[in-house]
XYZ file of C-alpha atoms in Angstrom:
542
model
C -4.261 189.931 156.574
C -7.711 190.416 158.250
C -10.565 188.080 157.341
C -13.424 189.246 155.102
C -16.886 188.214 156.381
C -19.310 187.135 153.660
C -22.869 188.361 154.298
C -24.431 187.617 150.914
C -26.632 184.522 150.987
C -30.148 183.347 150.125
C -32.239 180.688 151.805
C -35.488 178.811 151.651
C -37.102 176.106 153.763
C -39.448 173.146 153.603
C -41.092 171.104 156.323
C -37.991 168.969 156.869
C -35.006 170.933 155.480
C -33.433 174.356 154.959
C -31.521 175.260 151.765
C -28.867 178.027 151.990
C -26.934 179.316 148.948
C -23.959 181.700 149.115
C -21.557 182.877 146.387
C -17.813 182.037 146.311
C -15.309 184.831 145.826
C -11.789 184.421 144.421
C -12.438 181.021 142.783
C -10.992 178.935 145.713
C -9.871 175.355 145.260
C -10.734 174.127 148.748
C -13.306 175.229 151.322
C -12.993 174.295 154.999
C -16.303 173.548 156.753
C -17.166 173.370 160.439
C -20.701 172.493 161.522
C -22.596 171.813 164.708
C -26.273 171.556 165.650
C -26.871 175.331 165.327
C -23.637 176.774 163.867
C -22.034 176.664 160.396
C -18.672 178.118 159.339
C -17.139 178.046 155.847
C -13.582 179.358 155.426
C -11.620 179.957 152.226
C -9.021 182.657 153.017
C -9.375 185.515 153.177
C -13.194 185.025 153.141
C -15.208 183.608 156.060
C -18.940 182.726 156.232
C -20.573 182.281 159.650
C -24.224 181.260 160.165
C -25.758 181.233 163.650
C -28.902 179.198 162.902
C -32.280 179.835 164.473
C -32.989 176.139 165.054
C -31.148 172.873 165.423
C -30.129 170.633 162.526
C -28.949 167.086 162.008
C -25.416 167.540 160.738
C -24.955 163.879 159.726
C -27.931 164.064 157.383
C -27.100 167.513 156.023
C -25.265 168.061 152.725
C -22.962 170.670 151.167
C -22.489 171.035 147.399
C -19.614 173.095 145.951
C -20.449 174.328 142.426
C -17.299 175.807 140.824
C -18.994 176.581 137.525
C -21.584 178.883 139.118
C -19.153 179.853 141.940
C -21.512 179.198 144.849
C -21.990 176.837 147.775
C -25.343 175.181 148.512
C -26.079 173.893 152.057
C -28.995 171.447 152.440
C -29.658 171.334 156.198
C -31.902 168.677 157.734
C -34.169 170.049 160.508
C -34.021 168.377 163.897
C -37.721 169.208 164.520
C -39.678 168.178 161.455
C -42.589 170.458 160.522
C -41.232 173.395 162.534
C -41.221 176.596 160.482
C -38.254 178.910 161.144
C -39.190 182.614 161.254
C -35.663 183.487 160.090
C -32.444 181.736 159.133
C -30.201 183.513 161.606
C -30.682 184.276 165.215
C -30.053 187.835 166.334
C -27.159 187.575 168.792
C -24.750 190.081 170.244
C -20.975 189.750 170.238
C -20.769 187.978 173.613
C -23.498 185.495 172.698
C -21.784 184.715 169.413
C -18.560 183.965 171.288
C -20.410 181.601 173.626
C -22.089 179.931 170.641
C -18.659 179.342 169.016
C -17.307 177.920 172.278
C -20.310 175.596 172.634
C -19.887 174.471 169.031
C -16.221 173.649 169.624
C -16.996 171.719 172.807
C -19.808 169.867 171.097
C -17.504 169.023 168.170
C -14.868 167.704 170.553
C -17.414 165.526 172.373
C -18.746 164.169 169.110
C -15.239 163.544 167.837
C -14.450 161.577 170.995
C -17.657 159.582 170.637
C -16.899 158.846 166.999
C -13.326 157.803 167.892
C -14.660 155.570 170.674
C -17.224 154.049 168.314
C -14.544 153.439 165.697
C -12.289 151.867 168.329
C -15.066 149.576 169.539
C -15.917 148.644 166.000
C -12.262 147.957 165.232
C -11.917 145.748 168.330
C -15.088 143.922 167.395
C -13.844 143.343 163.879
C -10.488 142.181 165.209
C -12.216 139.679 167.500
C -14.309 138.444 164.624
C -11.199 138.167 162.451
C -9.341 136.232 165.182
C -12.331 133.938 165.681
C -12.598 133.350 161.957
C -8.858 132.664 161.739
C -9.083 130.216 164.646
C -11.960 128.409 162.968
C -10.036 128.307 159.706
C -6.901 126.974 161.430
C -8.974 124.393 163.307
C -10.576 123.203 160.106
C -7.146 122.988 158.437
C -5.665 121.036 161.352
C -8.625 118.665 161.413
C -8.207 118.075 157.712
C -4.491 117.423 158.177
C -5.187 115.003 161.064
C -7.759 113.186 158.933
C -5.298 112.821 156.074
C -2.574 111.671 158.483
C -4.845 109.060 160.075
C -5.921 107.822 156.652
C -2.319 107.477 155.489
C -1.355 105.778 158.741
C -4.153 103.234 158.438
C -3.226 102.562 154.821
C 0.440 102.090 155.762
C -0.445 99.733 158.637
C -2.670 97.659 156.336
C 0.125 97.428 153.769
C 2.599 96.432 156.463
C 0.273 93.745 157.819
C -0.180 92.289 154.340
C 3.593 92.261 153.812
C 4.173 90.604 157.191
C 1.646 87.879 156.424
C 3.288 87.175 153.099
C 6.816 87.177 154.556
C 5.975 84.544 157.200
C 5.786 81.884 154.491
C 9.218 80.435 153.593
C 10.526 81.573 150.263
C 12.335 78.305 149.321
C 10.126 75.786 151.082
C 10.768 73.040 148.483
C 14.573 73.103 148.887
C 16.197 71.206 151.771
C 19.257 72.635 153.484
C 22.622 70.900 153.828
C 24.846 70.956 156.895
C 28.247 72.309 155.938
C 31.487 71.243 157.447
C 33.084 73.542 160.006
C 36.439 74.306 158.445
C 37.690 76.150 161.527
C 37.241 73.209 163.911
C 40.333 71.602 165.497
C 41.923 68.739 163.615
C 44.708 66.585 165.038
C 47.946 66.365 163.052
C 48.443 63.558 160.557
C 50.889 60.667 160.872
C 52.412 59.460 157.616
C 53.446 55.831 157.077
C 53.866 53.212 154.375
C 51.606 50.233 154.178
C 52.580 46.669 153.248
C 52.454 47.515 149.550
C 54.854 50.416 150.091
C 52.292 53.205 149.428
C 52.471 56.397 151.500
C 49.365 56.938 153.622
C 48.292 59.100 156.591
C 46.022 58.915 159.630
C 45.178 61.232 162.581
C 47.543 61.007 165.541
C 46.261 59.990 168.959
C 46.628 62.155 172.057
C 49.370 59.926 173.448
C 51.370 60.089 170.218
C 51.065 63.907 170.158
C 52.328 64.122 173.808
C 55.318 61.808 173.197
C 56.255 63.763 170.057
C 56.202 67.069 172.022
C 58.441 65.725 174.803
C 60.953 64.355 172.301
C 61.203 67.678 170.489
C 61.563 69.527 173.791
C 64.343 67.221 174.927
C 66.245 67.530 171.663
C 66.055 71.332 171.694
C 66.937 71.683 175.410
C 69.731 74.255 175.959
C 70.885 72.460 179.105
C 72.026 69.460 177.116
C 73.995 71.649 174.749
C 75.732 73.423 177.653
C 76.591 70.119 179.329
C 78.042 68.659 176.166
C 80.194 71.749 175.599
C 81.437 71.665 179.203
C 82.383 68.001 179.023
C 84.292 68.456 175.779
C 86.474 71.096 177.409
C 87.480 68.788 180.285
C 90.883 67.212 179.960
C 90.177 64.050 181.921
C 89.214 61.273 179.509
C 87.564 59.124 182.156
C 85.418 61.945 183.406
C 84.420 62.764 179.823
C 83.264 59.201 179.116
C 81.407 59.153 182.430
C 79.519 62.385 181.680
C 78.600 61.239 178.197
C 77.104 58.033 179.567
C 75.160 60.128 182.122
C 73.832 62.452 179.388
C 72.642 59.442 177.363
C 70.934 58.047 180.434
C 69.170 61.391 181.156
C 68.004 61.632 177.558
C 66.590 58.123 177.777
C 64.570 58.749 180.931
C 63.648 62.464 180.485
C 60.124 61.714 179.331
C 59.432 59.610 182.446
C 60.639 62.134 185.069
C 59.353 65.418 183.533
C 56.363 65.590 185.924
C 58.647 65.173 188.972
C 61.226 67.820 188.133
C 59.130 70.433 186.214
C 61.453 70.327 183.177
C 64.774 68.922 182.069
C 66.706 72.183 181.930
C 66.942 72.568 185.716
C 68.148 69.017 186.233
C 70.814 69.269 183.583
C 72.067 72.593 184.957
C 72.347 71.044 188.422
C 74.270 68.142 186.924
C 76.709 70.531 185.264
C 77.261 72.489 188.530
C 77.674 69.335 190.563
C 80.236 67.909 188.110
C 82.343 71.039 188.326
C 82.270 71.122 192.172
C 82.357 67.477 193.111
C 83.938 65.005 190.688
C 83.904 62.116 193.179
C 80.146 62.159 193.610
C 79.632 62.121 189.867
C 81.926 59.082 189.492
C 79.926 57.193 192.118
C 76.656 58.056 190.424
C 78.008 56.957 187.052
C 79.200 53.616 188.450
C 75.842 52.967 190.021
C 74.085 53.925 186.825
C 76.232 51.689 184.711
C 75.857 48.644 186.970
C 72.164 48.835 187.743
C 70.928 48.632 184.170
C 67.682 49.597 182.666
C 65.522 48.100 185.439
C 66.802 50.518 188.149
C 67.415 53.613 185.932
C 64.295 55.492 187.092
C 65.101 55.207 190.855
C 68.737 56.177 190.296
C 67.798 59.276 188.309
C 65.239 60.349 190.950
C 67.759 60.077 193.815
C 70.324 62.011 191.774
C 67.869 64.874 191.102
C 66.854 65.024 194.794
C 70.492 65.303 195.845
C 71.087 68.101 193.320
C 68.022 70.015 194.539
C 69.215 69.874 198.180
C 72.626 71.272 197.250
C 71.037 74.007 195.149
C 68.728 75.111 198.012
C 71.635 75.242 200.489
C 73.691 77.372 198.128
C 70.727 79.711 197.459
C 70.036 80.357 201.160
C 73.714 80.924 201.931
C 74.019 83.537 199.156
C 70.794 85.255 200.296
C 72.043 85.471 203.890
C 75.290 87.036 202.757
C 73.590 89.625 200.483
C 70.660 90.689 202.698
C 71.155 90.065 206.396
C 68.234 90.287 208.824
C 67.287 93.874 209.788
C 67.323 93.105 213.529
C 70.891 91.842 213.426
C 72.009 94.865 211.418
C 70.477 97.275 213.995
C 72.108 95.408 216.904
C 75.398 95.456 215.025
C 75.147 99.211 214.439
C 74.355 99.844 218.124
C 77.251 97.766 219.336
C 79.667 99.424 216.916
C 78.171 102.887 217.813
C 77.481 103.783 214.213
C 74.984 106.591 213.432
C 71.922 105.359 211.613
C 69.185 107.393 209.966
C 65.912 107.529 211.900
C 62.475 107.409 210.231
C 61.315 110.993 209.701
C 58.132 110.358 207.701
C 55.842 112.022 210.243
C 58.160 114.979 210.971
C 57.084 118.389 209.648
C 59.331 119.707 206.870
C 61.455 122.702 207.631
C 59.861 125.959 206.512
C 61.947 128.137 204.209
C 62.479 131.574 205.715
C 62.469 134.296 203.031
C 65.266 136.807 202.792
C 64.697 140.299 204.175
C 63.314 142.839 201.718
C 65.476 145.435 200.110
C 64.991 149.073 200.919
C 63.052 151.137 198.358
C 61.521 154.547 197.790
C 57.931 155.101 196.596
C 57.400 158.380 194.778
C 53.896 159.899 195.136
C 52.793 162.746 192.876
C 49.651 164.767 193.482
C 47.784 166.760 190.855
C 48.082 170.491 191.282
C 45.023 172.417 192.359
C 45.550 176.131 192.263
C 43.181 178.756 193.618
C 43.600 182.548 193.637
C 43.570 182.507 197.422
C 44.489 179.887 200.049
C 41.896 177.178 200.655
C 41.329 178.131 204.283
C 40.431 181.701 203.324
C 38.561 181.086 200.038
C 34.989 180.242 199.199
C 35.148 177.068 197.165
C 31.633 177.292 195.711
C 32.152 180.800 194.390
C 35.563 179.951 192.981
C 34.180 176.830 191.221
C 31.463 178.960 189.658
C 34.095 181.472 188.559
C 36.202 178.722 186.941
C 33.165 177.345 185.087
C 32.358 180.830 183.724
C 35.927 181.281 182.537
C 35.894 177.853 180.811
C 32.573 178.691 179.120
C 33.970 182.016 177.891
C 37.010 180.247 176.438
C 34.839 177.685 174.686
C 32.842 180.468 173.038
C 35.963 181.986 171.554
C 37.022 178.637 170.020
C 40.182 176.650 170.612
C 42.703 177.660 173.258
C 46.118 178.050 171.644
C 47.999 176.992 174.758
C 46.242 173.619 174.775
C 46.912 172.782 171.114
C 49.661 170.580 169.745
C 52.066 171.948 167.104
C 50.363 170.071 164.243
C 46.990 171.498 165.286
C 48.276 174.969 164.367
C 48.771 173.913 160.732
C 45.832 174.949 158.457
C 46.514 172.130 155.991
C 46.487 169.571 158.814
C 43.194 171.047 160.071
C 41.733 170.819 156.545
C 42.688 167.115 156.289
C 41.265 166.500 159.759
C 38.015 168.197 158.777
C 37.841 166.037 155.649
C 38.165 162.911 157.812
C 35.363 164.128 160.074
C 33.186 164.881 157.019
C 33.721 161.392 155.552
C 32.845 159.823 158.911
C 29.592 161.844 159.105
C 30.770 164.075 161.966
C 29.751 167.352 160.299
C 29.969 169.448 163.486
C 33.554 168.295 164.075
C 34.398 169.100 160.447
C 32.952 172.630 160.790
C 34.951 173.140 164.008
C 38.219 172.050 162.325
C 37.591 174.209 159.220
C 36.677 177.242 161.379
C 39.888 177.024 163.387
C 41.877 176.656 160.173
C 40.169 179.820 158.804
C 41.211 181.702 161.956
C 44.808 180.663 161.354
C 44.694 181.224 157.560
C 41.699 183.368 156.468
C 42.836 183.480 152.785
C 42.662 179.711 152.220
C 39.674 179.179 149.882
C 39.466 175.383 150.268
C 38.574 175.783 153.966
C 35.530 177.937 153.064
C 34.495 175.564 150.279
C 34.675 172.458 152.476
C 32.915 174.191 155.368
C 30.068 175.133 153.015
C 29.626 171.417 152.198
C 29.401 170.589 155.927
C 26.851 173.394 156.465
C 24.789 172.074 153.547
C 24.824 168.550 155.018
C 23.481 169.933 158.332
C 20.808 172.059 156.620
C 22.451 175.435 157.384
C 21.745 176.732 153.863
C 22.284 180.422 154.655
C 25.742 179.718 156.124
C 26.438 177.528 153.098
C 25.752 180.411 150.689
C 28.017 182.740 152.698
C 30.948 180.291 152.661
C 30.481 179.623 148.932
C 30.507 183.357 148.187
C 33.653 183.875 150.280
C 35.401 180.963 148.555
C 34.508 182.340 145.095
C 35.904 185.759 146.099
C 39.219 184.144 147.054
C 39.456 182.032 143.877
C 41.038 184.746 141.757
C 42.387 184.872 139.152
C 40.214 182.353 137.321
C 42.301 179.522 135.897
C 42.122 175.845 135.090
C 43.555 174.927 138.528
C 40.499 176.266 140.387
C 37.911 175.436 137.712
C 36.486 172.371 139.496
C 36.354 174.174 142.844
C 34.508 177.157 141.324
C 32.002 174.824 139.624
C 31.332 173.030 142.917
C 30.877 176.315 144.791
C 28.406 177.636 142.178
C 26.459 174.367 142.203
C 26.366 174.220 146.016
C 25.296 177.852 146.313
C 22.561 177.304 143.711
C 21.256 174.228 145.526
C 21.242 176.090 148.869
C 19.319 179.022 147.340
C 16.738 176.608 145.901
C 16.382 175.076 149.357
C 15.754 178.612 150.689
C 12.857 178.961 148.159
C 14.789 181.372 145.987
C 14.858 179.644 142.578
C 15.262 182.931 140.683
C 18.792 183.121 142.164
C 19.541 179.415 142.558
C 18.849 178.226 138.997
C 21.288 180.789 137.433
C 23.981 179.560 139.829
C 23.410 175.966 138.695
C 23.566 177.094 135.044
C 26.849 178.923 135.747
C 28.252 175.742 137.329
C 27.167 173.741 134.269
C 28.979 176.203 131.967
C 32.183 175.660 133.929
C 31.826 171.859 133.939
C 29.512 170.794 131.068
C 30.221 167.055 131.526
C 29.175 166.904 135.189
C 26.104 164.638 135.360
C 25.290 165.603 138.969
C 24.946 169.300 138.130
C 22.763 168.452 135.113
C 20.472 166.315 137.239
C 20.176 168.984 139.977
C 19.408 171.718 137.451
C 16.699 169.623 135.751
C 15.125 168.669 139.092
C 15.040 172.297 140.255
C 13.415 173.508 137.047
C 10.764 170.786 137.098
C 9.954 171.327 140.784
C 9.499 175.076 140.590
C 7.684 174.951 137.229
C 5.071 172.644 138.786
C 4.579 175.025 141.702
C 4.226 178.040 139.388
C 1.289 176.395 137.617
């Protein structure tokens, strides 16, 4: 629609301002203004007012008053040159000059807008710096206050601690004297019990010598060597030898405490006595005679000589047994060489034999290459042209939809495609759902549920026109009307009504929503959509 230029206006001037009044046509709600130093434009379609002023004005100090009651606009323009009288309001310009004046006004407006934006930016940066500085000062004051409080509390705590330390240095129980307690864990010698002259039982601590003599006596009584010797002598049949050994045992018991530090224990001596009695009865008879005749005065020397003799025999027997069990290595080697026996050499530093693996078994490796077919042999063809041809063919196939040869058997089932489309729709893949429903419609064009579900996917993507088409097709296929397709028909009517409202066609969309509500009166979603549509379009009609 072409613009209508308003030429009706009235004006008057003073020494410092110019007042312009122009009527408003059509009772507009808003008026767009554009001003510069010598150009004014007021636009309220389809009316336009343009004023090419004779002189310059100060647009920041000028005013515009919109009076709706009297239906006019009053411009109060501040003169740039005070006291200058304008011969006329407008300057007589031709078409080309007016175009240049508009261009200059636009350029001037852009420059001023940039300057204002720059000034605002500088002011904003300045305010931000001031705000940051003020925040820093505030934080500094807060931190100083916190430090002051912390130092005050620290000083108070240190003073309290010093007072407590001074008071704790004084003993709490200074008037009470301590007592030294007896150490109950200290060593105490055993007690010796005895009866005094009056026959009362008393005790005293044993001396070190008494403790040592008591230990040797117990050790001698519990010696296993004495028990073995007594058992051996009981088993002997010779009465004389038995009496002799018993006298020797009594003698050894009597002098065991005196010769313990020479022999290192009584068990070894008694064992040697037992072995010597079994091997040499004559020597034992001589020792017994000497022991019996010498008496108590020469018992210590006799016992010492007897033990020495037993030790010499024991050492000889030990070395003879060791020589028999483990002969010297040199003699064994010489013996093996003389007898020409093979002996094992030392092979510590020899390298171990490396295991040689078995030869591999024969096998066959099958290699398969992917087929690459061209209309003509590779040596005679042009590969670039043929690749372009193949791409064009693939694009043409994609435009027609799915290729039947590439589909699996279940992908040719419309019900399977409907379920697959439902899965895509639930996952938010609306394009995949539309593709599955479309292929199912190609296979079964009379299946109404495919059209209904595809309309929901189109509505989710904002394809409202396609949504209305699919809803209409689904409603055509849902015949005859029965209770089995009642819910589907209500959904199709509601979806088609919502799509028509989205297409700014409420006169057709609201009746569809009302029809859906008649089919399903208890559906809260349809009620809410119908009420929202009525309220929205009623507000816009006002």
